[in-house]
Amino acid sequence: MENQLVELRHLAPNARNRLTETGIPRVAMVKGAIPEHELAAVYDPMINLVLTGSKAMTIGERTMRYDPASYFVMSLGLPAVGEVCPNSVGNPYLAVSLTIDPQMVGMMLADLGHVAPPPCSSGFSVASVTPELLDAWLRMLRLIDNPTDIAALAPSYEREILYRVLQGPHGSNAA
């Protein structure tokens, strides 16, 4: 998985110290140290994958920390405070995110034959990243260098990312 993370980091050279659009619908990235006050917001439903450093998200009284070995899922627009940290050798925080399209999730659940998603306790969670999920993210971010392929391929990669999350241990939090 480390090779996949290295390639993902190289695919995000244009990330800035703010939410940076990629040209791929619903996919953004961010890099650097962001003051905590700028991270206090109502977050859109999303899947967030940290590539370098770590992030702590506090929602209500619950704080979750995640790093390149894990990802964060938020299925509801919730007020949260995030705090980012560089990695142990000082490389800045770097992450990519996919804003969740509820219609796409609904269609996917219908296609999978799910009557309803499994019960969810909070609408947000952290789970361990898998090689399959990283592979789907790799294909998605490679589109940055091939913008003419975005319209044809991004929807299928987005669908795969959602599928991998829905099939994961906290999939109910993406639904």
mmCIF file of C-alpha atoms in Angstrom:
data_model
loop_
_atom_site.group_PDB
_atom_site.id
_atom_site.type_symbol
_atom_site.label_atom_id
_atom_site.label_comp_id
_atom_site.label_asym_id
_atom_site.label_seq_id
_atom_site.Cartn_x
_atom_site.Cartn_y
_atom_site.Cartn_z
ATOM 1 C CA MET A 1 0.000 0.000 0.000
ATOM 2 C CA GLU A 2 2.936 2.339 0.543
ATOM 3 C CA ASN A 3 3.641 2.394 -3.228
ATOM 4 C CA GLN A 4 0.028 3.397 -3.865
ATOM 5 C CA LEU A 5 0.281 6.207 -1.297
ATOM 6 C CA VAL A 6 3.533 7.447 -2.835
ATOM 7 C CA GLU A 7 1.922 7.639 -6.271
ATOM 8 C CA LEU A 8 -1.179 9.351 -4.852
ATOM 9 C CA ARG A 9 1.051 11.979 -3.229
ATOM 10 C CA HIS A 10 2.731 12.640 -6.579
ATOM 11 C CA LEU A 11 -0.659 13.040 -8.269
ATOM 12 C CA ALA A 12 -1.589 15.915 -5.957
ATOM 13 C CA PRO A 13 1.195 18.476 -6.619
ATOM 14 C CA ASN A 14 -1.237 21.362 -7.110
ATOM 15 C CA ALA A 15 -2.854 21.074 -3.680
ATOM 16 C CA ARG A 16 -2.857 24.355 -1.783
ATOM 17 C CA ASN A 17 -3.408 25.484 1.788
ATOM 18 C CA ARG A 18 -7.158 25.531 1.133
ATOM 19 C CA LEU A 19 -9.674 23.271 -0.592
ATOM 20 C CA THR A 20 -8.281 22.920 -4.128
ATOM 21 C CA GLU A 21 -10.475 21.736 -6.986
ATOM 22 C CA THR A 22 -8.976 19.032 -9.208
ATOM 23 C CA GLY A 23 -11.100 19.402 -12.335
ATOM 24 C CA ILE A 24 -12.784 16.105 -11.421
ATOM 25 C CA PRO A 25 -16.373 16.562 -10.210
ATOM 26 C CA ARG A 26 -16.681 16.343 -6.396
ATOM 27 C CA VAL A 27 -12.941 15.564 -5.946
ATOM 28 C CA ALA A 28 -10.755 18.096 -4.140
ATOM 29 C CA MET A 29 -7.445 18.151 -2.290
ATOM 30 C CA VAL A 30 -5.745 20.217 0.387
ATOM 31 C CA LYS A 31 -2.145 20.551 1.537
ATOM 32 C CA GLY A 32 -0.402 22.305 4.373
ATOM 33 C CA ALA A 33 -0.990 23.587 7.832
ATOM 34 C CA ILE A 34 -4.430 25.104 8.138
ATOM 35 C CA PRO A 35 -5.214 27.118 11.253
ATOM 36 C CA GLU A 36 -7.840 25.379 13.334
ATOM 37 C CA HIS A 37 -10.315 28.252 13.075
ATOM 38 C CA GLU A 38 -10.485 27.776 9.308
ATOM 39 C CA LEU A 39 -11.467 24.130 9.752
ATOM 40 C CA ALA A 40 -14.503 24.823 11.945
ATOM 41 C CA ALA A 41 -17.430 24.449 9.568
ATOM 42 C CA VAL A 42 -20.437 22.429 8.562
ATOM 43 C CA TYR A 43 -18.773 19.738 6.477
ATOM 44 C CA ASP A 44 -20.486 18.311 3.421
ATOM 45 C CA PRO A 45 -20.975 14.542 3.267
ATOM 46 C CA MET A 46 -17.602 13.200 2.143
ATOM 47 C CA ILE A 47 -14.950 10.558 2.051
ATOM 48 C CA ASN A 48 -11.568 11.973 3.070
ATOM 49 C CA LEU A 49 -8.304 10.128 2.466
ATOM 50 C CA VAL A 50 -5.164 11.463 4.162
ATOM 51 C CA LEU A 51 -2.011 10.979 2.074
ATOM 52 C CA THR A 52 0.524 12.613 4.436
ATOM 53 C CA GLY A 53 0.239 13.722 8.045
ATOM 54 C CA SER A 54 -2.891 13.246 10.085
ATOM 55 C CA LYS A 55 -6.183 14.898 10.901
ATOM 56 C CA ALA A 56 -8.378 14.965 13.974
ATOM 57 C CA MET A 57 -12.091 15.614 13.486
ATOM 58 C CA THR A 58 -14.225 16.609 16.443
ATOM 59 C CA ILE A 59 -17.957 16.265 16.034
ATOM 60 C CA GLY A 60 -19.869 16.992 19.201
ATOM 61 C CA GLU A 61 -17.836 15.420 21.978
ATOM 62 C CA ARG A 62 -16.278 12.703 19.822
ATOM 63 C CA THR A 63 -12.815 13.151 18.303
ATOM 64 C CA MET A 64 -11.436 10.788 15.674
ATOM 65 C CA ARG A 65 -7.864 10.822 14.392
ATOM 66 C CA TYR A 66 -6.942 9.395 11.029
ATOM 67 C CA ASP A 67 -3.813 9.136 8.908
ATOM 68 C CA PRO A 68 -2.632 7.492 5.652
ATOM 69 C CA ALA A 69 -3.599 4.065 7.021
ATOM 70 C CA SER A 70 -7.236 5.102 7.362
ATOM 71 C CA TYR A 71 -10.001 7.227 5.846
ATOM 72 C CA PHE A 72 -12.876 9.296 7.206
ATOM 73 C CA VAL A 73 -16.508 9.020 6.097
ATOM 74 C CA MET A 74 -19.205 11.565 6.874
ATOM 75 C CA SER A 75 -22.661 10.864 5.475
ATOM 76 C CA LEU A 76 -24.405 13.942 6.848
ATOM 77 C CA GLY A 77 -23.630 17.626 6.750
ATOM 78 C CA LEU A 78 -22.389 18.073 10.312
ATOM 79 C CA PRO A 79 -20.703 20.890 12.213
ATOM 80 C CA ALA A 80 -17.162 19.808 12.986
ATOM 81 C CA VAL A 81 -13.765 21.121 13.916
ATOM 82 C CA GLY A 82 -10.722 19.666 12.190
ATOM 83 C CA GLU A 83 -7.091 19.932 13.156
ATOM 84 C CA VAL A 84 -4.299 18.837 10.815
ATOM 85 C CA CYS A 85 -0.748 17.788 11.654
ATOM 86 C CA PRO A 86 2.360 17.148 9.534
ATOM 87 C CA ASN A 87 3.863 13.669 9.526
ATOM 88 C CA SER A 88 6.712 12.638 11.836
ATOM 89 C CA VAL A 89 9.398 14.015 9.487
ATOM 90 C CA GLY A 90 7.625 17.347 8.966
ATOM 91 C CA ASN A 91 5.988 16.771 5.581
ATOM 92 C CA PRO A 92 2.762 18.802 5.473
ATOM 93 C CA TYR A 93 -0.701 17.369 5.742
ATOM 94 C CA LEU A 94 -2.018 16.286 2.317
ATOM 95 C CA ALA A 95 -5.460 14.818 1.660
ATOM 96 C CA VAL A 96 -7.987 14.168 -1.087
ATOM 97 C CA SER A 97 -11.725 14.136 -0.651
ATOM 98 C CA LEU A 98 -14.783 13.007 -2.523
ATOM 99 C CA THR A 99 -18.024 14.824 -1.778
ATOM 100 C CA ILE A 100 -20.702 12.150 -1.546
ATOM 101 C CA ASP A 101 -23.490 12.402 -4.113
ATOM 102 C CA PRO A 102 -26.591 11.021 -2.332
ATOM 103 C CA GLN A 103 -28.264 10.121 -5.642
ATOM 104 C CA MET A 104 -25.278 8.018 -6.684
ATOM 105 C CA VAL A 105 -25.262 6.236 -3.316
ATOM 106 C CA GLY A 106 -29.001 5.596 -3.635
ATOM 107 C CA MET A 107 -28.613 4.157 -7.126
ATOM 108 C CA MET A 108 -25.729 1.997 -5.966
ATOM 109 C CA LEU A 109 -27.710 0.629 -3.016
ATOM 110 C CA ALA A 110 -30.586 -0.153 -5.378
ATOM 111 C CA ASP A 111 -28.212 -1.892 -7.806
ATOM 112 C CA LEU A 112 -26.702 -3.927 -4.964
ATOM 113 C CA GLY A 113 -30.141 -5.031 -3.844
ATOM 114 C CA HIS A 114 -29.950 -3.390 -0.429
ATOM 115 C CA VAL A 115 -33.369 -2.458 0.864
ATOM 116 C CA ALA A 116 -31.809 -0.140 3.438
ATOM 117 C CA PRO A 117 -28.272 0.513 4.591
ATOM 118 C CA PRO A 118 -27.157 -1.144 7.810
ATOM 119 C CA PRO A 119 -27.923 0.873 10.924
ATOM 120 C CA CYS A 120 -25.526 3.708 11.552
ATOM 121 C CA SER A 121 -24.845 5.112 14.953
ATOM 122 C CA SER A 122 -23.385 8.489 14.096
ATOM 123 C CA GLY A 123 -23.163 9.352 10.402
ATOM 124 C CA PHE A 124 -19.366 9.529 10.588
ATOM 125 C CA SER A 125 -16.527 7.100 11.156
ATOM 126 C CA VAL A 126 -12.905 6.223 10.501
ATOM 127 C CA ALA A 127 -11.920 2.924 8.868
ATOM 128 C CA SER A 128 -8.711 1.240 7.731
ATOM 129 C CA VAL A 129 -7.846 1.870 4.113
ATOM 130 C CA THR A 130 -7.538 -1.132 1.785
ATOM 131 C CA PRO A 131 -5.371 -1.675 -1.298
ATOM 132 C CA GLU A 132 -8.555 -1.869 -3.393
ATOM 133 C CA LEU A 133 -9.769 1.515 -2.161
ATOM 134 C CA LEU A 134 -6.343 3.076 -2.781
ATOM 135 C CA ASP A 135 -6.329 1.600 -6.282
ATOM 136 C CA ALA A 136 -9.676 3.220 -7.087
ATOM 137 C CA TRP A 137 -8.368 6.558 -5.763
ATOM 138 C CA LEU A 138 -5.249 6.159 -7.915
ATOM 139 C CA ARG A 139 -7.288 5.719 -11.081
ATOM 140 C CA MET A 140 -9.420 8.724 -10.129
ATOM 141 C CA LEU A 141 -6.475 11.046 -9.469
ATOM 142 C CA ARG A 142 -4.617 9.932 -12.600
ATOM 143 C CA LEU A 143 -7.418 11.705 -14.474
ATOM 144 C CA ILE A 144 -5.918 15.033 -13.362
ATOM 145 C CA ASP A 145 -3.221 14.492 -16.008
ATOM 146 C CA ASN A 146 -5.779 13.293 -18.586
ATOM 147 C CA PRO A 147 -8.665 15.784 -18.403
ATOM 148 C CA THR A 148 -10.232 14.572 -21.653
ATOM 149 C CA ASP A 149 -10.903 11.238 -19.907
ATOM 150 C CA ILE A 150 -12.718 12.767 -16.913
ATOM 151 C CA ALA A 151 -16.237 12.792 -18.351
ATOM 152 C CA ALA A 152 -16.031 9.160 -19.467
ATOM 153 C CA LEU A 153 -14.126 7.593 -16.571
ATOM 154 C CA ALA A 154 -14.621 9.667 -13.394
ATOM 155 C CA PRO A 155 -18.199 8.444 -12.784
ATOM 156 C CA SER A 156 -17.094 4.799 -12.804
ATOM 157 C CA TYR A 157 -14.142 5.500 -10.487
ATOM 158 C CA GLU A 158 -16.395 7.493 -8.163
ATOM 159 C CA ARG A 159 -18.808 4.589 -8.133
ATOM 160 C CA GLU A 160 -15.980 2.180 -7.285
ATOM 161 C CA ILE A 161 -14.753 4.377 -4.426
ATOM 162 C CA LEU A 162 -18.295 4.496 -3.043
ATOM 163 C CA TYR A 163 -18.654 0.731 -3.502
ATOM 164 C CA ARG A 164 -15.407 0.032 -1.619
ATOM 165 C CA VAL A 165 -16.529 2.296 1.230
ATOM 166 C CA LEU A 166 -20.034 0.789 1.334
ATOM 167 C CA GLN A 167 -18.518 -2.691 1.487
ATOM 168 C CA GLY A 168 -16.093 -1.684 4.228
ATOM 169 C CA PRO A 169 -16.574 -1.912 7.977
ATOM 170 C CA HIS A 170 -18.242 1.489 8.219
ATOM 171 C CA GLY A 171 -20.147 1.446 4.937
ATOM 172 C CA SER A 172 -23.381 2.399 6.628
ATOM 173 C CA ASN A 173 -21.846 5.800 7.338
ATOM 174 C CA ALA A 174 -21.540 6.494 3.596
ATOM 175 C CA ALA A 175 -25.173 5.640 2.919
#
